[in-house]
Coordinates of C-alpha atoms and ligand atoms in Angstrom, one line a residue:
X11 CA 86.0 77.7 74.6
X12 CA 89.7 77.4 73.9
X13 CA 91.8 77.5 77.1
X14 CA 93.9 80.2 75.5
X15 CA 90.8 82.5 75.4
X16 CA 89.9 81.9 79.0
X17 CA 89.8 85.0 81.2
X18 CA 92.0 84.7 84.2
X19 CA 92.0 87.1 87.2
X20 CA 95.1 87.2 89.3
X21 CA 94.9 88.9 92.7
X22 CA 98.2 90.3 93.8
X23 CA 101.1 91.8 91.9
X24 CA 104.1 90.5 93.7
X25 CA 106.4 87.7 92.7
X26 CA 103.4 85.3 92.5
X27 CA 101.1 87.5 90.4
X28 CA 103.8 88.7 88.0
X29 CA 105.2 85.2 87.7
X30 CA 101.7 83.8 86.9
X31 CA 100.9 86.5 84.3
X32 CA 104.3 86.0 82.7
X33 CA 104.1 82.2 82.6
X34 CA 100.5 82.3 81.3
X35 CA 101.5 84.7 78.5
X36 CA 104.4 82.4 77.6
X37 CA 101.8 79.7 77.1
X38 CA 99.7 81.9 75.0
X39 CA 97.0 83.0 77.6
X40 CA 96.5 86.7 76.8
X41 CA 93.2 87.3 78.6
X42 CA 94.9 87.8 82.0
X43 CA 94.2 90.7 84.5
X44 CA 96.3 91.2 87.6
X45 CA 94.9 93.3 90.4
X46 CA 97.4 95.0 92.7
X47 CA 96.1 97.2 95.5
X48 CA 99.4 99.0 95.8
X49 CA 100.5 101.7 93.4
X50 CA 103.3 99.6 92.1
X51 CA 104.0 95.9 91.5
X52 CA 106.5 94.0 93.7
X53 CA 104.4 92.8 96.6
X54 CA 106.4 92.4 99.8
X55 CA 109.4 94.0 98.1
X56 CA 107.3 97.2 97.6
X57 CA 106.1 97.2 101.3
X58 CA 109.4 96.3 103.0
X59 CA 111.6 99.3 102.3
X60 CA 113.2 99.3 105.8
X61 CA 117.0 99.9 105.9
X62 CA 118.9 96.7 105.3
X63 CA 116.0 94.9 103.6
X64 CA 117.6 92.2 101.5
X65 CA 117.0 88.7 100.2
X66 CA 117.9 85.9 102.6
X67 CA 118.0 83.2 99.9
X68 CA 120.9 83.5 97.5
X69 CA 119.6 85.5 94.5
X70 CA 120.4 82.8 91.9
X71 CA 117.6 80.8 93.5
X72 CA 115.5 83.8 94.5
X73 CA 114.6 84.6 90.8
X74 CA 112.3 83.1 88.2
X75 CA 114.0 80.2 86.5
X76 CA 112.8 81.6 83.1
X77 CA 114.3 85.1 83.8
X78 CA 117.9 84.8 85.1
X79 CA 119.4 88.1 86.3
X80 CA 122.8 89.5 86.7
X81 CA 122.7 90.3 90.4
X82 CA 125.1 92.7 92.2
X83 CA 125.5 90.5 95.3
X84 CA 125.0 87.0 96.4
X85 CA 122.0 88.2 98.5
X86 CA 120.6 91.1 96.7
X87 CA 119.2 94.2 98.4
X88 CA 115.5 95.1 98.3
X89 CA 115.6 97.9 95.7
X90 CA 117.4 95.6 93.2
X91 CA 114.8 92.9 93.8
X92 CA 112.0 95.4 93.2
X93 CA 113.7 96.5 90.0
X94 CA 114.0 92.9 88.9
X95 CA 110.3 92.1 89.4
X96 CA 109.4 95.3 87.4
X97 CA 111.9 94.3 84.7
X98 CA 110.4 90.8 84.4
X99 CA 106.9 92.4 84.1
X100 CA 108.1 94.7 81.4
X101 CA 110.0 92.0 79.5
X102 CA 107.2 89.5 79.5
X103 CA 104.5 92.0 78.6
X104 CA 102.8 91.8 82.0
X105 CA 102.7 95.5 82.8
X106 CA 99.7 96.0 80.4
X107 CA 97.8 93.3 82.3
X108 CA 98.3 94.9 85.8
X109 CA 95.7 97.2 87.3
X110 CA 97.6 98.9 90.2
X111 CA 95.8 100.8 92.9
X112 CA 92.9 98.3 92.6
X113 CA 91.9 96.2 95.5
X114 CA 89.8 93.1 95.1
X115 CA 87.4 93.1 98.1
X116 CA 85.5 89.9 97.3
X117 CA 85.1 87.1 94.7
X118 CA 82.0 85.0 94.2
X119 CA 81.6 81.8 92.1
X120 CA 78.5 81.9 89.9
X121 CA 77.7 78.2 89.1
X122 CA 75.3 78.8 86.2
X123 CA 77.9 80.7 84.2
X124 CA 80.9 78.8 85.7
X125 CA 82.6 82.2 86.3
X126 CA 84.0 84.2 89.1
X127 CA 82.5 87.7 89.8
X128 CA 85.0 89.9 91.6
X129 CA 84.2 93.1 93.4
X130 CA 87.1 95.6 93.1
X131 CA 87.7 99.1 94.3
X132 CA 87.3 100.1 90.6
X133 CA 84.1 98.1 90.0
X134 CA 83.1 94.5 89.2
X135 CA 85.1 92.2 87.0
X136 CA 84.3 88.7 85.7
X137 CA 86.7 85.9 85.0
X138 CA 86.7 82.2 84.2
X139 CA 89.6 81.4 86.5
X140 CA 90.6 83.0 89.8
X141 CA 94.2 82.9 90.9
X142 CA 95.2 84.3 94.3
X143 CA 98.7 85.5 94.8
X144 CA 98.4 87.4 98.1
X145 CA 101.5 86.1 99.9
X146 CA 101.6 84.8 103.4
X147 CA 103.4 87.8 104.9
X148 CA 101.7 90.8 103.6
X149 CA 99.6 92.0 106.6
X150 CA 101.8 93.6 109.3
X151 CA 101.1 92.4 112.9
X152 CA 101.1 95.1 115.6
X153 CA 101.9 93.5 119.0
X154 CA 99.3 93.7 121.8
X155 CA 101.7 95.5 124.1
X156 CA 100.0 97.7 126.6
X157 CA 100.5 101.4 126.4
X158 CA 101.7 101.3 122.7
X159 CA 99.0 103.8 121.7
X160 CA 100.2 106.2 124.5
X161 CA 103.7 106.5 123.0
X162 CA 104.2 110.2 122.0
X163 CA 106.9 109.6 119.4
X164 CA 106.7 107.8 116.0
X165 CA 106.1 104.0 116.2
X166 CA 105.9 102.0 113.0
X167 CA 106.2 98.5 111.6
X168 CA 109.2 97.4 109.5
X169 CA 106.8 96.8 106.6
X170 CA 105.5 100.4 106.9
X171 CA 108.8 102.1 107.3
X172 CA 108.5 105.9 108.0
X173 CA 111.1 107.4 105.7
X174 CA 110.0 110.8 106.8
X175 CA 111.3 110.0 110.4
X176 CA 115.0 110.9 110.7
X177 CA 116.6 108.4 113.2
X178 CA 120.1 110.0 113.0
X179 CA 121.3 110.7 116.5
X180 CA 118.1 109.5 118.1
X181 CA 117.3 106.9 120.8
X182 CA 115.5 104.1 119.0
X183 CA 113.8 100.9 120.3
X184 CA 113.4 97.9 118.1
X185 CA 110.8 95.3 119.3
X186 CA 111.4 91.8 117.9
X187 CA 114.5 89.8 116.9
X188 CA 113.2 87.9 113.9
X189 CA 114.3 88.0 110.2
X190 CA 113.4 91.7 109.7
X191 CA 115.0 92.9 113.0
X192 CA 118.3 91.2 112.2
X193 CA 118.5 93.2 109.0
X194 CA 117.3 96.6 110.2
X195 CA 119.3 96.7 113.5
X196 CA 122.7 96.5 111.9
X197 CA 121.6 98.9 109.2
X198 CA 120.6 101.7 111.5
X199 CA 123.0 101.1 114.4
X200 CA 125.8 103.3 113.0
X201 CA 123.6 106.4 112.8
X202 CA 121.5 106.3 115.9
X203 CA 122.6 107.5 119.4
X204 CA 121.2 104.5 121.3
X205 CA 119.5 101.3 120.1
X206 CA 117.6 99.2 122.5
X207 CA 116.6 95.8 121.0
X208 CA 113.7 94.1 122.8
X209 CA 114.0 90.3 122.5
X210 CA 111.2 88.0 123.5
X211 CA 113.0 84.8 122.5
X212 CA 116.2 84.5 120.5
X213 CA 116.5 82.9 117.1
X214 CA 119.0 80.5 115.7
X215 CA 121.3 81.9 113.0
X216 CA 123.8 80.7 110.4
X217 CA 126.5 82.7 108.6
X218 CA 125.1 84.4 105.5
X219 CA 128.3 84.6 103.5
X220 CA 127.1 87.6 101.6
X221 CA 129.5 89.4 99.2
X222 CA 129.3 91.6 96.2
X223 CA 129.9 90.0 92.8
X224 CA 132.8 91.5 91.0
X225 CA 132.4 92.6 87.4
X226 CA 134.5 89.6 86.4
X227 CA 132.2 87.2 88.3
X228 CA 129.1 88.8 86.8
X229 CA 130.5 88.6 83.4
X230 CA 131.5 84.9 83.9
X231 CA 128.0 84.1 85.1
X232 CA 126.5 85.9 82.0
X233 CA 128.8 84.2 79.5
X234 CA 128.6 80.7 81.1
X235 CA 124.9 80.1 81.9
X236 CA 125.9 76.6 82.9
X237 CA 127.9 78.0 85.8
X238 CA 124.9 80.0 87.0
X239 CA 122.7 76.9 86.8
X240 CA 125.3 75.0 88.7
X241 CA 125.4 77.7 91.4
X242 CA 121.6 77.6 91.5
X243 CA 121.6 73.9 91.8
X244 CA 124.1 73.9 94.7
X245 CA 122.0 76.5 96.6
X246 CA 118.9 74.3 95.9
X247 CA 120.8 71.3 97.2
X248 CA 121.8 73.0 100.5
X249 CA 118.2 74.2 101.0
X250 CA 116.9 70.6 100.4
X251 CA 119.3 69.4 103.0
X252 CA 117.9 71.9 105.5
X253 CA 114.3 70.9 104.5
X254 CA 115.2 67.3 105.1
X255 CA 116.6 68.2 108.5
X256 CA 113.5 70.2 109.5
X257 CA 111.1 67.4 108.4
X258 CA 112.0 63.7 108.2
X259 CA 115.7 63.7 109.1
X260 CA 116.0 65.6 112.3
X261 CA 119.1 63.7 113.2
X262 CA 120.8 66.2 110.8
X263 CA 119.9 69.2 113.0
X264 CA 122.8 68.9 115.5
X265 CA 125.2 69.5 112.6
X266 CA 123.5 72.8 111.8
X267 CA 123.3 73.7 115.6
X268 CA 127.1 73.3 115.9
X269 CA 127.4 76.0 113.1
X270 CA 125.0 78.2 114.9
X271 CA 126.7 77.9 118.3
X272 CA 130.1 78.5 116.6
X273 CA 128.8 81.8 115.1
X274 CA 127.6 83.0 118.5
X275 CA 130.9 82.1 120.2
X276 CA 133.1 83.7 117.7
X277 CA 131.2 87.0 117.5
X278 CA 130.3 87.5 121.2
X279 CA 133.0 87.5 123.9
X280 CA 130.7 88.5 126.7
X281 CA 129.2 85.3 128.4
X282 CA 126.0 87.1 129.6
X283 CA 125.2 88.4 126.1
X284 CA 126.0 85.0 124.7
X285 CA 123.6 83.4 127.1
X286 CA 120.8 85.8 126.1
X287 CA 121.1 85.2 122.4
X288 CA 121.4 81.4 122.6
X289 CA 118.1 79.7 122.0
X290 CA 117.1 76.9 124.3
X291 CA 114.8 75.2 121.7
X292 CA 115.6 73.0 118.8
X293 CA 117.5 74.4 115.8
X294 CA 115.1 75.2 113.0
X295 CA 111.9 75.5 115.1
X296 CA 111.7 79.2 114.2
X297 CA 112.9 80.3 110.8
X298 CA 116.7 80.1 110.6
X299 CA 118.2 83.6 110.1
X300 CA 121.1 84.1 107.8
X301 CA 123.3 87.0 109.0
X302 CA 126.9 88.1 109.1
X303 CA 126.4 91.3 111.2
X304 CA 123.7 90.7 113.8
X305 CA 125.9 89.5 116.7
X306 CA 128.7 92.0 116.0
X307 CA 126.1 94.7 116.1
X308 CA 124.8 93.6 119.4
X309 CA 128.2 94.1 120.9
X310 CA 128.4 97.8 119.9
X311 CA 128.6 100.4 122.7
X312 CA 125.3 102.1 121.6
X313 CA 123.3 98.8 121.5
X314 CA 121.6 97.1 124.4
X315 CA 119.8 93.7 124.1
X316 CA 116.9 93.8 126.5
X317 CA 115.7 90.2 127.2
X318 CA 113.6 90.8 130.3
X319 CA 110.4 91.2 128.4
X320 CA 108.3 94.3 128.0
X321 CA 106.0 95.4 130.8
X322 CA 104.5 98.4 128.9
X323 CA 105.2 101.2 126.6
X324 CA 105.0 104.6 128.3
X325 CA 104.5 108.0 126.6
X326 CA 108.3 108.5 126.4
X327 CA 109.8 105.0 126.4
X328 CA 109.5 101.4 127.2
X329 CA 109.5 99.8 130.7
X330 CA 110.8 96.2 130.9
X331 CA 109.5 93.5 133.1
X332 CA 112.3 94.2 135.6
X333 CA 110.8 97.7 136.0
X334 CA 113.6 99.6 134.1
X335 CA 112.3 102.3 131.8
X336 CA 114.4 103.2 128.9
X337 CA 113.5 106.5 127.2
X338 CA 113.2 106.4 123.4
X339 CA 112.5 108.7 120.6
X340 CA 111.1 106.2 118.1
X341 CA 109.8 102.6 118.2
X342 CA 110.3 100.1 115.4
X343 CA 107.9 97.2 115.4
X344 CA 109.8 94.2 113.9
X345 CA 107.0 92.0 115.1
X346 CA 106.1 90.0 112.0
X347 CA 102.9 89.4 110.1
X348 CA 99.4 87.9 110.4
X349 CA 100.3 84.8 108.6
X350 CA 97.3 82.5 109.0
X351 CA 94.7 84.4 107.0
X352 CA 96.1 83.9 103.5
X353 CA 93.6 85.8 101.2
X354 CA 92.1 88.0 104.0
X355 CA 90.7 90.6 104.0
X356 CA 89.3 89.6 100.6
X357 CA 86.2 87.4 101.0
X358 CA 85.8 84.5 98.6
X359 CA 82.6 82.6 98.2
X360 CA 82.5 79.3 96.3
X361 CA 79.8 76.8 95.3
X362 CA 76.5 77.4 97.2
X363 CA 77.9 80.6 98.7
X364 CA 80.1 78.9 101.2
X365 CA 83.0 81.2 102.0
X366 CA 86.7 80.3 102.3
X367 CA 86.6 81.6 105.9
X368 CA 83.9 79.1 106.7
X369 CA 85.7 76.3 105.0
X370 CA 88.8 77.2 106.9
X371 CA 87.1 77.8 110.3
X372 CA 89.4 75.2 112.0
X373 CA 92.5 75.8 109.9
X374 CA 93.4 76.9 106.4
X375 CA 93.9 73.8 104.2
X376 CA 94.2 73.2 100.5
X377 CA 95.1 70.4 98.2
X378 CA 98.9 70.9 97.5
X379 CA 98.3 74.4 98.9
X380 CA 96.6 75.2 95.6
X381 CA 93.0 74.1 95.4
X382 CA 90.0 73.7 97.7
X383 CA 86.9 71.5 97.3
X384 CA 83.8 73.7 96.7
X385 CA 85.9 76.4 95.0
X386 CA 86.0 75.5 91.3
X387 CA 88.4 77.2 88.9
X388 CA 90.4 78.7 91.8
X389 CA 94.1 78.3 92.5
X390 CA 95.9 79.7 95.5
X391 CA 99.6 80.6 94.9
X392 CA 101.8 80.3 98.1
X393 CA 98.6 79.0 99.7
X394 CA 98.3 76.9 102.9
X395 CA 101.3 74.7 103.7
X396 CA 103.6 75.9 100.9
X397 CA 106.1 77.8 103.1
X398 CA 109.1 76.2 104.6
X399 CA 112.0 76.8 106.9
X400 CA 114.2 76.7 103.8
X401 CA 113.8 76.9 100.1
X402 CA 112.9 79.8 97.8
X403 CA 109.3 81.0 97.7
X404 CA 109.9 82.0 94.0
X405 CA 110.6 78.4 93.2
X406 CA 107.4 77.3 95.1
X407 CA 105.4 79.9 93.2
X408 CA 106.6 78.5 89.9
X409 CA 105.6 75.0 90.9
X410 CA 102.1 76.3 91.8
X411 CA 101.8 78.2 88.5
X412 CA 103.0 75.0 86.7
X413 CA 100.0 73.2 88.3
X414 CA 97.6 75.9 87.2
X415 CA 98.9 75.6 83.6
X416 CA 98.5 71.8 83.9
X417 CA 94.9 72.3 85.0
X418 CA 94.2 74.7 82.1
X419 CA 95.6 72.2 79.7
X420 CA 93.3 69.5 81.0
X421 CA 90.3 71.8 80.7
X422 CA 91.3 72.5 77.1
X423 CA 91.9 68.9 76.3
X424 CA 88.5 67.8 77.6
X425 CA 86.6 70.9 76.3
X426 CA 85.2 71.8 79.7
X427 CA 85.1 75.1 81.6
X428 CA 85.0 73.9 85.2
X429 CA 87.6 72.1 87.3
X430 CA 87.4 71.3 90.9
X431 CA 89.6 69.2 93.2
X432 CA 87.7 66.2 94.5
X433 CA 86.9 66.2 98.2
X434 CA 88.4 62.7 98.8
X435 CA 91.7 63.7 97.0
X436 CA 91.9 66.8 99.2
X437 CA 91.1 65.0 102.4
X438 CA 93.6 62.2 101.6
X439 CA 96.3 64.8 101.0
X440 CA 95.4 66.6 104.2
X441 CA 95.7 63.4 106.3
X442 CA 99.1 62.8 104.8
X443 CA 100.1 66.4 105.4
X444 CA 99.0 66.5 109.0
X445 CA 100.8 63.2 109.8
X446 CA 104.0 64.6 108.3
X447 CA 103.7 68.0 110.0
X448 CA 103.5 66.3 113.4
X449 CA 107.1 65.0 112.9
X450 CA 108.6 68.3 111.9
X451 CA 110.8 70.5 114.0
X452 CA 108.3 73.4 113.8
X453 CA 106.1 71.4 116.1
X454 CA 108.8 71.0 118.7
X455 CA 107.6 73.6 121.1
X456 CA 109.0 77.0 120.3
X457 CA 106.8 80.1 119.4
X458 CA 107.0 80.6 115.6
X459 CA 104.7 82.2 113.0
X460 CA 103.7 78.9 111.6
X461 CA 102.0 77.1 114.4
X462 CA 98.7 78.6 115.6
X463 CA 97.3 78.7 119.2
X464 CA 95.6 75.3 118.6
X465 CA 98.8 73.6 117.5
X466 CA 97.9 73.6 113.8
X467 CA 100.5 74.6 111.2
X468 CA 98.7 76.1 108.2
X469 CA 101.9 77.5 106.7
X470 CA 104.6 74.9 106.2
X471 CA 105.3 72.1 103.7
X472 CA 106.5 69.1 105.6
X473 CA 108.6 67.5 102.9
X474 CA 111.5 68.4 100.7
X475 CA 110.9 71.0 97.9
X476 CA 111.7 68.5 95.1
X477 CA 108.6 66.6 96.3
X478 CA 106.5 69.8 95.9
X479 CA 107.7 70.1 92.3
X480 CA 107.1 66.5 91.6
X481 CA 103.6 66.5 93.0
X482 CA 102.5 69.7 91.4
X483 CA 103.9 69.4 87.9
X484 CA 101.0 67.3 86.6
X485 CA 97.5 66.5 87.8
X486 CA 97.1 63.2 89.5
X487 CA 94.5 61.1 87.6
X488 CA 91.2 61.3 89.6
X489 CA 92.3 64.2 91.8
X490 CA 90.3 66.8 89.9
X491 CA 86.8 66.7 88.5
X492 CA 86.2 68.3 85.1
X493 CA 82.8 69.4 83.9
X494 CA 80.6 72.1 82.6
X495 CA 78.2 72.5 85.6
X496 CA 77.4 70.8 88.9
X497 CA 74.4 69.1 87.4
X498 CA 76.3 67.4 84.6
X499 CA 78.2 64.4 85.7
X500 CA 81.9 64.9 84.9
X501 CA 84.4 62.3 83.9
X502 CA 87.3 62.0 86.2
X503 CA 90.7 62.8 84.8
X504 CA 92.3 59.7 83.5
Ligands
NAP630 P1 109.0 87.2 112.8 O1 110.1 86.3 112.3 O2 107.7 86.6 113.1 O3 109.6 87.9 114.0 C1 108.8 88.7 114.9 C2 109.6 89.1 116.1 O4 108.8 89.9 116.9 C3 110.0 87.9 116.9 O5 111.3 88.1 117.5 C4 108.9 87.8 118.0 O6 109.3 87.2 119.2 C5 108.7 89.3 118.2 N1 107.4 89.6 118.8 C6 106.2 89.4 118.2 N2 105.2 89.8 119.0 C7 105.8 90.3 120.1 C8 105.4 90.9 121.3 N3 104.1 91.1 121.5 N4 106.3 91.3 122.2 C9 107.6 91.2 122.0 N5 108.1 90.7 120.9 C10 107.2 90.2 119.9 O7 108.8 88.4 111.8 P2 109.8 89.0 110.7 O8 111.1 89.3 111.3 O9 109.1 90.2 110.1 O10 109.9 87.8 109.7 C11 108.8 87.1 109.2 C12 109.2 86.3 108.0 O11 109.3 87.1 106.9 C13 110.5 85.5 108.1 O12 110.4 84.3 108.8 C14 110.8 85.3 106.7 O13 110.2 84.2 106.2 C15 110.3 86.6 106.1 N6 111.3 87.6 105.9 C16 112.2 87.4 104.9 C17 113.2 88.3 104.7 C18 114.1 88.1 103.6 O14 115.2 88.5 103.7 N7 113.7 87.6 102.4 C19 113.4 89.4 105.5 C20 112.5 89.6 106.6 C21 111.5 88.7 106.8 P3 109.1 85.6 119.3 O15 110.2 85.0 118.5 O16 109.3 85.3 120.8 O17 107.7 85.3 118.9

């Protein structure tokens, strides 16, 4: 079969799924079906509609390289990003390929036919190649705080924002001080009567430097694409510097820490509040938060930062560990996501019926974050160890899709219909990865959403992002095995 006729099933209709379908079409692959369980495409940008939701990577890097956009701001707001993803889907003929409102519940590899059989909420579907694009931050995490169920008012997660709840003039509690909280708190502060922000541990920040692009600037970027590319390259270079500092060159971290300290000092005159917001752990251990308005908002009269810890939620408020109960009308859970499960709750069974959950019993791992031995013709986008404390996920996704295309080309060139990463290649990569992860700042002892309770980090890429591009753009000879079935010996790539 020609690779161009291969059927490809993509699970997830966010940046990854839309990007995959668009890039596959650009290469001539028409037999692509994207399954999206939500009613619209856009992934996290459809779910995260909380006030203040915006990009925290400059938009000229947070876009597909093949679909540059004329953004309104340096860091564009959520609705504009949603419209962009939909626009790309329309422009590249992806909309027709997407089945919205359709959840894939399981996928099973059938060896005899070298095909994947998917069970979906709309019935079964078969495909030659399975691509998962489920994101790492799509399942909201409710905190195990005692009494939360007893609260009598509305309590909801940032990723499940209740637009029917009017917060104007209300007493509101926000639990968490991560990337979502630092966006939502400044956005709702002017309209609420009282805002109590419950902090478990503070995060390091850097100035965001956000601003609206004037009509002139937008027109200059449109007319001079080289200037846009230069801006994109400069953002990329800064992100690479941060990636180097978080991984191999931690001697750079004090430079960033000075900027973070300076931001706190210039925004907060009160020494006690300064002390509360100043992290005691290494810069970069949690994700760095870019903000211009977080600290100024904490100094407003109607805002209190509660750093004593939460004892319990009561029917009408929250009692802190010092025994002080603050009445509240609504609780916002800015408490992050279940980030270690990757494709869950979908169940994937590979060769011999072995499931991905079984293969990942200790920790999720994949060769370049993309392929797993025993799971032929399957590629994971934004899979294990492809996140980072810096860098643009969109860029990472494009690298992964580039790898998928390289694999399809190899299958076509060799006239085979089965490709699987070799176990020794995957194990060799994994050893290299774990050794590099051990040296990163994320392992330096703070609580973050990367490192699990056993000290494993299944999320982050421990090198710079140009290394990810270099390693994914073509298949390393011998890393994959090509063939038509398990019983037929297959030549290694060469
Ligand atoms: P997060 O960074 O994991 O922050 C969760 C917050 O909730 C932390 O402050 C955490 O405290 C706190 N928390 C968790 N469980 C708690 C509990 N039981 N009691 C009290 N506090 C608790 O989650 P997030 O803010 O949703 O961000 C997650 C990731 O999403 C970010 O790192 C970023 O990659 C992405 N994101 C991106 C954007 C964007 O602009 N593009 C915006 C938002 C999010 P500890 O720190 O002590 O654990």
